[in-house]
Each structure stands twice: as C-alpha cells, then as structure tokens.
PDB file of C-alpha atoms in Angstrom:
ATOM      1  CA  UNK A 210      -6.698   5.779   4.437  1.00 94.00           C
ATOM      2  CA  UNK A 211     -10.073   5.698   5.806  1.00 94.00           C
ATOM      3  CA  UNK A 212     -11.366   8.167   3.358  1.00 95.00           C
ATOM      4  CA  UNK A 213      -9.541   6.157   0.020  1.00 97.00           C
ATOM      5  CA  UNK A 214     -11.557   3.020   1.324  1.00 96.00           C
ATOM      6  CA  UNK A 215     -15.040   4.514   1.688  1.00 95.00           C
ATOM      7  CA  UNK A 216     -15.043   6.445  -1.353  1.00 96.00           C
ATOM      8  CA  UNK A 217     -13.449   3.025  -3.206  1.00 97.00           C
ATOM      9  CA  UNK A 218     -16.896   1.760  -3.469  1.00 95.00           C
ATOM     10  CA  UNK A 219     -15.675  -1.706  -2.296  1.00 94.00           C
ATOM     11  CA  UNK A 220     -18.398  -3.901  -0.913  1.00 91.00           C
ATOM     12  CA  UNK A 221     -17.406  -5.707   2.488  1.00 88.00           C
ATOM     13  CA  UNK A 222     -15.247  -3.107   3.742  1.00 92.00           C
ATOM     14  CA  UNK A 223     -15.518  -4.938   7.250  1.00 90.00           C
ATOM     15  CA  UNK A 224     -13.746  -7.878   5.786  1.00 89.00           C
ATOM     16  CA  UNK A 225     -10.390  -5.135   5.626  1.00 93.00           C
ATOM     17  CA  UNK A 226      -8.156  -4.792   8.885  1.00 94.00           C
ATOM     18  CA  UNK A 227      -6.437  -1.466   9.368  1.00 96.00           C
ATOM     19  CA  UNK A 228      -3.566  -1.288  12.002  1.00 96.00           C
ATOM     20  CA  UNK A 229      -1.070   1.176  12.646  1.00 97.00           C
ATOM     21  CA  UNK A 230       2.431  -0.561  11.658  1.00 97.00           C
ATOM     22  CA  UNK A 231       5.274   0.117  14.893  1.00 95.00           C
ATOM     23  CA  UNK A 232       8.186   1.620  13.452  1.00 93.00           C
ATOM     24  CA  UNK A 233      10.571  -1.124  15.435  1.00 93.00           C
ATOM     25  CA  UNK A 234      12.389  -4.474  13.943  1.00 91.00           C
ATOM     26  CA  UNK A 235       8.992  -5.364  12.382  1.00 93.00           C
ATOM     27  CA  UNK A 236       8.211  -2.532   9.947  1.00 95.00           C
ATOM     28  CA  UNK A 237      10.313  -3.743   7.161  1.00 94.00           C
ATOM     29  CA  UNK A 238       8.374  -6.726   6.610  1.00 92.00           C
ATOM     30  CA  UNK A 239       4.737  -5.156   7.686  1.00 94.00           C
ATOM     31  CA  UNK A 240       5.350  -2.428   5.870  1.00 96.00           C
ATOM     32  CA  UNK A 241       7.069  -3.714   2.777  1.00 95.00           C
ATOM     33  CA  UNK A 242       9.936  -1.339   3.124  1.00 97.00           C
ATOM     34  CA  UNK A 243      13.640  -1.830   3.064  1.00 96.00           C
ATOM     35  CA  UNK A 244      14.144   0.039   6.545  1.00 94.00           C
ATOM     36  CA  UNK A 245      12.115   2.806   8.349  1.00 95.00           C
ATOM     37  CA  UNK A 246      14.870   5.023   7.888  1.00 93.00           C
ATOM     38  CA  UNK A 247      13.208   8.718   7.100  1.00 95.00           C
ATOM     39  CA  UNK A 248       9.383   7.350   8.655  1.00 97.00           C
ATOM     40  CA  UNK A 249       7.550   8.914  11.315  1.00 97.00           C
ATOM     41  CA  UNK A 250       4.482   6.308  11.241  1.00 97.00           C
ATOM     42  CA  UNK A 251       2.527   4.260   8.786  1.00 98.00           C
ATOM     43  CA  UNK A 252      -0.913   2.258   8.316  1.00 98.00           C
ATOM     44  CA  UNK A 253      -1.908  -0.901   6.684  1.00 97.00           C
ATOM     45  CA  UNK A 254      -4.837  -1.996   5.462  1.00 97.00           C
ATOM     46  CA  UNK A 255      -4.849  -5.637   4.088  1.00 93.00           C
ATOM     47  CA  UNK A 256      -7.647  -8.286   3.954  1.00 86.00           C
ATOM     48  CA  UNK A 257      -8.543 -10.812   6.722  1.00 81.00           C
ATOM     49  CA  UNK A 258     -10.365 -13.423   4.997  1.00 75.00           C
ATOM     50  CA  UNK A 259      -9.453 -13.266   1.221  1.00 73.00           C
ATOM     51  CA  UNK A 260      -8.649 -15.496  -1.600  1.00 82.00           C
ATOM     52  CA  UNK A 261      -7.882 -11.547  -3.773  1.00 83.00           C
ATOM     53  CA  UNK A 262      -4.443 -10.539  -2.753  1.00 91.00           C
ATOM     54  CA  UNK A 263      -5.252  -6.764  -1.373  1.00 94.00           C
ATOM     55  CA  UNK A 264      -2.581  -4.559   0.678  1.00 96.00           C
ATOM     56  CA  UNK A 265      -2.485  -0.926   1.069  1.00 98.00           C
ATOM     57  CA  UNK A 266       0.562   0.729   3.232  1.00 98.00           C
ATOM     58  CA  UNK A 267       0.249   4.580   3.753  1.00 98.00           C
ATOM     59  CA  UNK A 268       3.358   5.991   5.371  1.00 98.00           C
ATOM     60  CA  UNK A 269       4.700   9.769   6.525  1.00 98.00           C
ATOM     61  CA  UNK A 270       8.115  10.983   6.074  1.00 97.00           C
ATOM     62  CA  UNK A 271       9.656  12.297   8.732  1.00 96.00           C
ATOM     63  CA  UNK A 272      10.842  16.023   8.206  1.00 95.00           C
ATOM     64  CA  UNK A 273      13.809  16.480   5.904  1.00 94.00           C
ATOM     65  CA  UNK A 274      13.392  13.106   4.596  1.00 95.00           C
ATOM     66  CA  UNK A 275      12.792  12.183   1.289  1.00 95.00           C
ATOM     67  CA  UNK A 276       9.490  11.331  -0.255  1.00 96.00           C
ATOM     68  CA  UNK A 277      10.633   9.844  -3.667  1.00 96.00           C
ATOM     69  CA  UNK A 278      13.427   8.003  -1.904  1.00 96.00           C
ATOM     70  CA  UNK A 279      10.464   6.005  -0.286  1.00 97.00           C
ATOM     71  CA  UNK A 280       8.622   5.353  -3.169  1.00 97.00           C
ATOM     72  CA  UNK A 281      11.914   4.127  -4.800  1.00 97.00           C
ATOM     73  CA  UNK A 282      12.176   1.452  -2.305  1.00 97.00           C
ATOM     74  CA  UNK A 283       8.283   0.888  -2.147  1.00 97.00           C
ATOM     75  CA  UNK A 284       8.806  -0.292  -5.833  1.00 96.00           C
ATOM     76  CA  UNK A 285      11.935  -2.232  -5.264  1.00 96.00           C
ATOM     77  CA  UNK A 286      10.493  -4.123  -2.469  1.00 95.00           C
ATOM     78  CA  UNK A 287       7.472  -5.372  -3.733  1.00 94.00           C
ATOM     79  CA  UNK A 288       6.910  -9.245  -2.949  1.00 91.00           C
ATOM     80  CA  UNK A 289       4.110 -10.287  -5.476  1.00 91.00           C
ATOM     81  CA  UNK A 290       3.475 -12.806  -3.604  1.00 88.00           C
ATOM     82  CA  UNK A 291       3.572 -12.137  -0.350  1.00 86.00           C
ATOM     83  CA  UNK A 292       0.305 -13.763   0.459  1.00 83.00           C
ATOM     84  CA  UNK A 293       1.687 -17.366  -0.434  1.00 81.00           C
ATOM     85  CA  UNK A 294      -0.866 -19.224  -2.246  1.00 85.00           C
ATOM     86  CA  UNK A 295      -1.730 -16.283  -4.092  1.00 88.00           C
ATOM     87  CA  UNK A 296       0.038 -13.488  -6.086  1.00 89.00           C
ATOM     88  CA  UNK A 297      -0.850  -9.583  -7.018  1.00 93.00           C
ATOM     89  CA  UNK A 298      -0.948  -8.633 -10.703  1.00 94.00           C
ATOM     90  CA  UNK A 299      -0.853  -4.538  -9.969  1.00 97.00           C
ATOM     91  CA  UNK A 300       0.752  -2.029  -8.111  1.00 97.00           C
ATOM     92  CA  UNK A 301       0.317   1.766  -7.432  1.00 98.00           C
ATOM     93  CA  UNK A 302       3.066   3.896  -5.735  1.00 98.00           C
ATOM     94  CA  UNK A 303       1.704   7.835  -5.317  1.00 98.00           C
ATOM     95  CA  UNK A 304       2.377  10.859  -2.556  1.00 98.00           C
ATOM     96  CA  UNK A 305       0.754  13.238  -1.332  1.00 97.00           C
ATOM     97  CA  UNK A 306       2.387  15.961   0.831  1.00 95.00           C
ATOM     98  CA  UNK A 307       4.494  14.193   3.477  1.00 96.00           C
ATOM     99  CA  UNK A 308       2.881  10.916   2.740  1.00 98.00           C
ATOM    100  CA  UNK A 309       3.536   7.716   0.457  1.00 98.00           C
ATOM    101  CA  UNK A 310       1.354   5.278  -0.527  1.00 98.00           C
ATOM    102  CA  UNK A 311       2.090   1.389  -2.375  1.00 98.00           C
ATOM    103  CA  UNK A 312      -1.040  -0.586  -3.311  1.00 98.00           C
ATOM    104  CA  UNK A 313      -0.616  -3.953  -3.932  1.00 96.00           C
ATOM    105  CA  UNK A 314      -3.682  -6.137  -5.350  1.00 95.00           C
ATOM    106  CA  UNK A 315      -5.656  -7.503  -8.022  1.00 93.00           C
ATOM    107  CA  UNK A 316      -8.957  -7.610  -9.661  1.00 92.00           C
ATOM    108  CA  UNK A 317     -11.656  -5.469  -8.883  1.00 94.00           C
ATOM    109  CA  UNK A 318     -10.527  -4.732  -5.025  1.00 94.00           C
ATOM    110  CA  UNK A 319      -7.516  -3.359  -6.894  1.00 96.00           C
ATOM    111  CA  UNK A 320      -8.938  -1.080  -9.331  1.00 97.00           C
ATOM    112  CA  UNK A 321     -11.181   0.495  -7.060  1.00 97.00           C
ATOM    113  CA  UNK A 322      -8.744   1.380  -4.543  1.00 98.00           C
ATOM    114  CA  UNK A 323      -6.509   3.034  -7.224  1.00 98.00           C
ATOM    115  CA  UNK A 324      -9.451   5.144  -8.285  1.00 98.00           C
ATOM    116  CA  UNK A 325     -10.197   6.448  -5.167  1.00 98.00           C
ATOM    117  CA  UNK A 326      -6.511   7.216  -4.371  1.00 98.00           C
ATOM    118  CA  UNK A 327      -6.845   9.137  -7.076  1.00 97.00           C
ATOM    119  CA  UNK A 328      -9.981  10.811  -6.796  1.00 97.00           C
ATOM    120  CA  UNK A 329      -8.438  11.538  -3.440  1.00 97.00           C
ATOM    121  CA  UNK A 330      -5.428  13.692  -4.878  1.00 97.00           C
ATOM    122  CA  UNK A 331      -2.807  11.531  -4.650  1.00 98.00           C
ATOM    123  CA  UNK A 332       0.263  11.900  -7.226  1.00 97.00           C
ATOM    124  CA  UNK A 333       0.628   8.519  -9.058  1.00 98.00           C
ATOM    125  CA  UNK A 334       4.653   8.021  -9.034  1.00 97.00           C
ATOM    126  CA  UNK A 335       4.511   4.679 -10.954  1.00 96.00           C
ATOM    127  CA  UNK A 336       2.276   1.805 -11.370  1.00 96.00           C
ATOM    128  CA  UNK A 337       3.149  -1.835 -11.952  1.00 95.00           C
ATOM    129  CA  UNK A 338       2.684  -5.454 -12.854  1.00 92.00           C
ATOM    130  CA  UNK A 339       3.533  -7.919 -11.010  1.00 79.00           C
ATOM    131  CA  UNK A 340       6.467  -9.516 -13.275  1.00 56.00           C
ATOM    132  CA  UNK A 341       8.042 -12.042 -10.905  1.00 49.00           C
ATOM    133  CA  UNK A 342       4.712 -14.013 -10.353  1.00 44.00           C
TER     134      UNK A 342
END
C-alpha cells in the first residue's frame, strides 16, 4: 500500500491514515466486506481531515481461498456514501497474487491512486461509478 501511495503523486500524503484492519466483529464494516471469511489480514488507508471521499482497503486471502470471490463482494458492498455528508463517484477492484484491492474515491485523489495501482501491477477486475449516490 505504501508503495501505491508514494508513487500516486498525491500531495499531503500525511493527511492519509493507514491502519491494519483486525480480522474480528469489526472488519466487515472497516473493511467494507460482507464477512472475513477466506482473509488472513488487511490495510486501510482513508483520509483524516477531508471534504474528497478517499478509501483504499488492501486485503490477503488466506490459502485455498478465493481471490475473485472477494472482489465479488468488494463490488457488492460498496457504500457510496459511507462518509455521510459526502459520496464517491469511482471505484477500482484489482488483485494481485494473494491480494485484493477496492478503491473508493473521487476527483483527483482518486485518479491518482488508480494509476499507481496500476503502474504497480495490479489486475483491474472492474471499475465503477458510484450509481446509488
């Protein structure tokens, strides 16, 4: 995750709080998952002080689990507007080995993050607008 946010070229980086999300009765809703059924661990990054809804959950399977399965429920568990007063416009769902990604976001914050997740070697499973704001 680290690496996706220095090479996003984002300005105020230190504005960004990255935490390791416990896989206990609280990952669902940190994590945006359903469940943490098939998860070994997982990471958020999200913004502390931020009027630009920003949130980027990297997760590993655990082995024998299902990677796609993940992403499926990544993308049917998106809240667009998880943030309250404000709501995302995009999302990005990729893998990468053991690993699944969903960024959630808009404007600029957004697009930069999804072209570093990219330039990182990420698989892009599906990308999204937010269509319940």
């Amino acid at each position: 995750m680290e690496g996706i946010l220095l090479d996003s070229g984002m300005e105020g980086l230190d504005s960004l709080s990255i935490a390791d999300i416990p896989v206990d009765d609280t990952f669902s809703f940190t994590s945006g998952l359903s469940s943490a059924e098939g998860i070994s661990s997982g990471t958020i990054c999200s913004s502390m002080i931020n009027t630009v809804p920003y949130s980027l959950v990297i997760v590993t399977t655990e082995d024998g689990a299902d990677p796609s399965a993940v992403a499926a429920d990544f993308e049917a568990s998106i809240d667009w507007r998880k943030w309250v007063c404000v709501g995302a416009s995009n999302a990005m769902i990729a893998r990468k080995d053991n690993m699944v990604l969903c960024l959630v976001g808009s404007d600029i914050m957004y697009t930069l993050t999804a072209s570093a997740i990219e330039n990182a070697g990420w698989t892009v499973v599906n990308t999204l607008s937010g269509s319940n704001m």
